[in-house]
N, CA and C of each residue as an Amber inpcrd file, in Angstrom:
protein
   339
   0.6730000  -0.9760000   0.1350000   0.1590000   0.0850000  -0.0240000
   0.8130000   1.2770000   0.2360000   1.5910000   1.3630000   0.6330000
   3.0700000   2.3270000   0.7230000   3.3840000   2.5550000  -0.5830000
   3.6280000   1.6770000  -1.4330000   3.9490000   1.5880000  -2.6540000
   3.5230000   2.7240000  -3.8160000   1.9000000   1.7220000  -3.6850000
   0.8910000   2.8610000  -4.0800000   0.7130000   4.6050000  -4.0170000
   0.5000000   4.0860000  -2.4780000   0.6150000   5.9770000  -2.4650000
   1.9620000   6.5310000  -2.7390000   2.9730000   6.2510000  -2.9580000
   4.3460000   6.7710000  -3.3290000   4.1330000   7.3010000  -4.4900000
   3.6910000   6.0120000  -5.5400000   3.3030000   6.4430000  -6.8420000
   2.3780000   7.1580000  -7.1020000   1.2630000   6.9970000  -6.5460000
   0.0730000   8.3260000  -6.6870000   0.9410000   9.6260000  -6.2510000
   1.7330000   9.9480000  -5.5490000   2.0240000  11.3640000  -5.1560000
   2.8660000  11.9080000  -5.8210000   3.8090000  10.7500000  -6.8580000
   4.6370000  11.2210000  -7.6790000   3.9750000  11.1740000  -8.8860000
   2.9290000  10.7240000  -9.2490000   2.2500000  10.8350000 -10.5480000
   1.2500000  12.4240000 -10.4020000   0.9070000  12.9380000  -9.4310000
  -0.0200000  13.7110000  -9.2100000   1.1310000  14.9850000  -8.9760000
   2.1290000  15.0270000  -8.7880000   3.4530000  15.9510000  -9.0390000
   3.8420000  16.2000000 -10.2530000   3.9390000  14.7020000 -11.1710000
   4.1040000  15.2180000 -12.5810000   3.1150000  15.9750000 -13.3640000
   2.1070000  15.1820000 -13.0070000   0.6700000  15.7720000 -13.4290000
   0.4870000  17.4630000 -13.3600000   0.9280000  17.9100000 -12.2460000
   0.5450000  19.2870000 -11.7560000   1.8370000  20.3940000 -12.5990000
   2.7010000  19.4660000 -12.9760000   4.3760000  19.8640000 -13.3990000
   3.6910000  20.1980000 -14.9730000   2.9340000  19.4540000 -15.4600000
   2.4820000  19.3510000 -16.7740000   1.5080000  20.0840000 -17.1770000
   0.5510000  20.1470000 -15.9410000  -0.5230000  21.2880000 -16.0420000
  -0.0770000  22.7990000 -16.2150000   0.9160000  23.0780000 -15.2260000
   1.6200000  24.0870000 -15.2800000   2.4890000  24.5810000 -16.5580000
   3.0530000  24.0040000 -17.0950000   3.7430000  23.6370000 -18.2960000
   3.0360000  24.1320000 -19.3910000   2.1020000  23.3870000 -19.5090000
   0.7950000  23.3160000 -20.3530000  -0.0930000  24.8810000 -20.2880000
  -0.0100000  25.6120000 -19.3390000  -0.4950000  26.8430000 -19.1450000
   0.3240000  27.5090000 -19.7340000   1.4550000  27.3870000 -19.5270000
   2.4700000  28.5640000 -19.7590000   2.4060000  28.6860000 -21.4010000
   2.5480000  27.5650000 -21.5090000   2.7510000  27.3870000 -23.2740000
   1.3220000  28.1310000 -24.1780000   0.5640000  27.6530000 -23.6230000
  -0.8800000  28.3750000 -24.0940000  -0.6890000  30.1140000 -24.1940000
  -0.4160000  30.7170000 -22.7360000  -0.1150000  32.0000000 -22.8440000
   0.9690000  32.4740000 -23.7240000   2.1440000  31.4680000 -23.8300000
   3.2390000  32.5790000 -24.7610000   2.4190000  32.3180000 -25.9650000
   1.9670000  30.9970000 -26.4390000   1.3160000  31.2140000 -28.1200000
   0.5100000  32.1310000 -28.5730000  -0.5860000  32.5260000 -27.4520000
  -1.7610000  33.6340000 -27.5100000  -0.6750000  34.7450000 -27.7490000
   0.2300000  34.9390000 -26.6080000   0.9530000  36.2150000 -26.7410000
   1.6240000  36.6850000 -28.0170000   2.3900000  35.4590000 -28.7940000
   2.8390000  35.3830000 -30.0410000   2.0880000  35.6540000 -31.3600000
   0.8360000  35.3320000 -30.7320000  -0.4260000  35.0590000 -32.6240000
  -1.4990000  36.0050000 -32.0470000  -1.2450000  37.0600000 -30.8440000
  -2.3640000  37.9060000 -30.3730000  -2.0310000  39.3190000 -31.6550000
  -3.4730000  40.0760000 -31.5720000  -2.9450000  41.0790000 -32.8510000
  -2.4270000  42.0180000 -31.7440000  -1.8350000  43.0860000 -32.1530000
  -0.7360000  43.7420000 -31.9360000  -1.0980000  45.1630000 -32.2560000
  -1.6280000  46.0760000 -31.9760000  -1.8850000  47.0710000 -32.6900000
  -1.0940000  47.9860000 -31.8240000  -1.5190000  47.9680000 -30.0500000
  -0.3250000  48.5760000 -29.5470000   0.6030000  47.7840000 -28.8080000
   0.0450000  47.0020000 -28.4020000   0.9250000  45.6700000 -27.9890000
   0.2970000  45.7000000 -25.9580000  -0.8470000  46.2620000 -25.8080000
  -1.0440000  46.0740000 -24.5600000  -1.6860000  44.7700000 -24.4760000
  -2.8030000  44.4410000 -25.5400000  -3.6660000  43.6460000 -25.4820000
  -2.7380000  42.4040000 -25.5250000  -1.5930000  41.7170000 -26.2400000
  -0.7270000  41.0210000 -26.5320000  -0.1420000  40.6530000 -24.7400000
   0.4670000  41.9250000 -24.2670000   1.3860000  41.6830000 -23.4240000
   0.1570000  41.4250000 -22.0180000  -1.0750000  41.3400000 -22.2760000
  -1.8300000  41.6660000 -20.8610000  -2.2400000  40.2890000 -20.3010000
  -1.6300000  39.0570000 -21.2500000  -2.0140000  37.8470000 -20.9820000
  -1.4750000  36.8560000 -19.8690000  -2.1850000  36.1430000 -18.9550000
  -1.4780000  35.6940000 -17.5570000  -1.8440000  34.1590000 -17.3340000
  -1.2140000  33.6630000 -17.5200000  -1.4890000  31.7180000 -17.0340000
  -1.2600000  31.6360000 -15.1260000  -2.3420000  31.9730000 -14.3330000
  -2.0790000  31.6860000 -13.2510000  -3.1680000  30.4230000 -12.5550000
  -2.6700000  30.0600000 -11.5120000  -3.5080000  28.8730000 -10.5050000
  -4.4160000  29.1950000 -10.1260000  -5.5530000  28.7380000 -10.4460000
  -6.9460000  29.1090000 -10.0320000  -7.7230000  28.0920000  -8.9490000
  -7.1970000  27.0750000  -8.7720000  -7.4760000  25.7070000  -7.6860000
  -6.2800000  24.8520000  -7.7150000  -6.2370000  24.6640000  -6.9900000
  -5.0330000  23.3950000  -6.3990000  -5.4410000  22.7740000  -5.0820000
  -5.8360000  21.2930000  -5.4790000  -6.0400000  20.6010000  -4.3070000
  -4.8420000  19.6210000  -4.0730000  -4.6380000  18.2100000  -3.4030000
  -3.5950000  17.4790000  -3.0760000  -3.8760000  16.7770000  -4.1540000
  -4.2640000  16.7190000  -5.0920000  -4.4670000  15.8900000  -6.1320000
  -4.6040000  16.5870000  -7.1960000  -5.1170000  17.8760000  -7.5980000
  -5.2300000  18.2860000  -8.7240000  -5.1110000  19.9460000  -8.7940000
  -5.1510000  19.9840000 -10.1650000  -4.3330000  21.8310000 -10.4720000
  -5.0290000  22.3400000 -11.4170000  -5.8180000  23.3150000 -11.2110000
  -6.3250000  23.7240000 -12.4580000  -5.6940000  25.3360000 -12.6550000
  -5.2570000  25.5070000 -13.8470000  -4.8180000  26.4470000 -13.9300000
  -5.4880000  27.6530000 -15.5700000  -5.9700000  28.6820000 -15.3300000
  -6.3170000  29.4300000 -15.7660000  -5.6200000  30.9470000 -16.7800000
  -5.9060000  30.6440000 -18.3830000  -4.9300000  31.5780000 -19.2020000
  -6.0560000  32.6260000 -19.4820000  -5.4610000  33.7980000 -19.1930000
  -6.3890000  34.9390000 -19.4170000  -6.2660000  36.3290000 -19.1770000
  -6.8990000  37.0530000 -19.7370000  -6.3400000  38.6450000 -20.0050000
  -6.8660000  39.5870000 -19.0610000  -6.4610000  39.5340000 -17.9100000
  -7.2920000  40.3410000 -16.7760000  -7.5360000  41.8130000 -16.9300000
  -6.9560000  42.5560000 -17.6930000  -7.2490000  43.8290000 -18.1460000
  -7.8910000  44.2770000 -19.1490000  -7.6960000  43.3490000 -20.3400000
  -8.4390000  43.4440000 -21.9450000  -9.1460000  42.2660000 -22.0150000
  -9.7810000  41.4290000 -21.0980000 -10.7900000  40.5850000 -21.2270000
 -11.9520000  40.9770000 -21.9090000 -12.4690000  42.2370000 -22.3270000
 -13.3060000  42.6260000 -23.3180000 -13.0480000  42.4860000 -24.6220000
 -12.0020000  42.4540000 -25.1770000 -11.7300000  42.8850000 -26.5130000
 -10.9050000  40.8620000 -26.9160000 -11.1200000  40.1080000 -26.0320000
 -11.0030000  38.8740000 -26.5650000 -11.7330000  38.0230000 -27.1310000
 -12.9520000  37.9540000 -27.1050000 -14.2090000  37.7260000 -27.5030000
 -14.2500000  38.1370000 -29.4870000 -14.3210000  39.4180000 -29.2740000
 -14.3430000  40.3150000 -30.2100000 -13.2010000  40.0560000 -31.3090000
 -11.9670000  40.1470000 -31.0310000 -10.8560000  39.8370000 -31.9430000
 -11.0290000  38.5100000 -32.1580000 -10.9970000  37.4320000 -31.4450000
 -11.1320000  36.0280000 -31.7740000 -12.2820000  35.6430000 -32.8940000
 -13.4410000  36.3120000 -32.9090000 -14.4670000  35.9200000 -33.1750000
 -14.9920000  36.9590000 -34.7060000 -14.4770000  38.0760000 -34.7580000
 -15.0240000  39.2960000 -35.1840000 -16.1360000  39.9770000 -34.5270000
 -16.2700000  41.0520000 -35.0920000 -17.8020000  41.6480000 -34.5900000
 -18.0980000  42.9220000 -35.4160000 -19.5060000  42.9520000 -35.2020000
 -20.1800000  44.5720000 -36.4050000 -19.2060000  45.4150000 -36.0860000
 -19.0730000  46.6290000 -36.9920000 -18.6290000  47.5480000 -36.7660000
 -19.6850000  48.6640000 -37.0070000 -20.0250000  49.5850000 -36.3800000
 -20.5340000  50.8120000 -35.8190000 -21.4230000  51.5750000 -37.2370000
 -20.0510000  51.1330000 -38.3740000 -20.7990000  51.8160000 -39.6420000
 -21.1610000  50.8180000 -40.1870000 -21.4620000  49.4670000 -39.7100000
 -22.0640000  48.6390000 -41.0810000 -20.9520000  47.5240000 -41.1260000
 -21.4190000  46.6150000 -41.1290000 -20.5040000  45.2600000 -41.8490000
 -19.9410000  44.5630000 -40.7260000 -18.4220000  43.7880000 -41.1770000
 -18.0390000  42.9470000 -39.6580000 -16.8990000  43.0500000 -39.9110000
 -15.6840000  42.8130000 -38.9860000 -14.4050000  42.7170000 -38.9630000
 -14.3010000  41.8250000 -38.9450000 -12.4840000  41.2510000 -39.4680000
 -12.3930000  39.8860000 -40.0100000 -11.9850000  39.5720000 -38.3060000
 -12.0970000  37.9850000 -38.3700000 -11.9470000  37.1630000 -36.9910000
 -10.4280000  37.0640000 -37.1360000  -9.7400000  36.8280000 -35.8410000
  -8.2980000  37.1330000 -36.2560000  -8.3370000  35.6960000 -34.8170000
  -8.1560000  34.5070000 -35.1780000  -8.5040000  33.5010000 -34.1790000
  -6.6200000  33.2460000 -33.4320000  -6.5860000  33.4050000 -32.3170000
  -5.1440000  33.3140000 -31.3450000  -5.6950000  32.6070000 -30.0090000
  -6.7670000  32.1430000 -29.5150000  -7.0750000  31.4400000 -28.1970000
  -6.9890000  30.2800000 -28.2620000  -8.1490000  29.7220000 -29.6440000
  -8.4460000  28.3320000 -29.9100000  -6.9860000  27.6130000 -30.3110000
  -6.3120000  28.2510000 -31.3670000  -5.3400000  27.3930000 -31.7230000
  -4.5860000  27.2240000 -30.8650000  -4.3810000  28.1180000 -29.6720000
  -3.3090000  28.1110000 -28.5490000  -3.6560000  27.2000000 -27.3830000
  -5.4230000  27.1550000 -27.3090000  -5.5810000  25.9520000 -26.3060000
  -5.3690000  24.8340000 -27.1990000  -5.7020000  24.7540000 -28.2310000
  -5.2700000  23.1400000 -28.9440000  -4.2040000  22.5900000 -29.0730000
  -3.3070000  23.8730000 -28.9300000  -1.6650000  23.0270000 -28.8050000
  -1.7940000  23.0090000 -27.0110000  -1.6010000  23.5460000 -26.0800000
  -1.6880000  23.2760000 -24.9780000  -2.4750000  21.6740000 -24.6460000
  -3.7240000  21.5210000 -24.8290000  -4.1420000  20.0530000 -24.8070000
  -3.1300000  19.2350000 -25.6410000  -2.6080000  19.2310000 -26.7180000
  -1.6880000  18.5190000 -26.7330000  -0.0870000  18.2550000 -26.0940000
  -0.2620000  18.9200000 -25.6230000   1.1310000  19.3540000 -25.1510000
   0.6870000  18.8520000 -23.6010000  -0.1410000  18.7080000 -23.2020000
  -0.4320000  18.2560000 -21.7370000  -0.5690000  16.7430000 -21.7690000
  -1.3040000  16.1400000 -23.2450000  -1.4600000  15.0540000 -23.2470000
  -0.0940000  14.2240000 -23.2240000   0.6540000  14.6630000 -24.1390000
   2.3140000  14.3660000 -24.5170000   2.9290000  14.5110000 -23.0150000
   2.3740000  15.6830000 -22.0000000   3.5890000  15.3710000 -20.9600000
   3.2610000  14.4230000 -20.0240000   1.9340000  13.9240000 -19.9560000
   1.1950000  13.1320000 -19.2990000   1.8540000  11.6990000 -19.5840000
   1.6990000  11.4720000 -20.7910000   2.0170000   9.7220000 -21.2400000
   3.3820000  10.0480000 -20.9340000   4.3350000  10.7080000 -21.2330000
   5.4890000  10.6180000 -21.0610000   5.8250000  10.1860000 -19.3640000
   4.7800000  11.0440000 -18.6590000   5.2570000  10.8930000 -17.0050000
   4.6900000   9.5430000 -16.5530000   3.7750000   8.9260000 -17.3640000
   3.5660000   7.7320000 -16.8600000   4.5640000   6.6030000 -17.1580000
   4.8540000   6.8050000 -18.0660000   5.8710000   6.0500000 -19.2490000
   6.8640000   5.8360000 -18.1800000   7.4200000   6.9480000 -17.8740000
   8.8730000   6.9530000 -16.7550000   8.7180000   6.7590000 -15.6610000
   7.1740000   7.0440000 -15.3720000   7.4360000   6.7260000 -13.6320000
   7.2270000   5.5380000 -13.3250000
């Protein structure tokens, strides 16, 4: 039983490291591909731990100061004079990259664990 507990603790630590790493990767990917008029939106992205227990970790990637722009830029929006702006997807591709990275890191840690 002691061996199983130790394995669970090691696996949990590896998973938490993988989640943090994936969160940082998503933030960096968004920053790299976000529209940059003045650069403030691009620099506003953060990856922060929102929930952590002994066996789980939740990381949220967000723009706490420019959150109003995220949906408008990602999906496009109606213009004041009519027409629409072009969508500039930069969040969804970063999320997909983060999911793939997280899966790879978890698989690697389980094989090496």
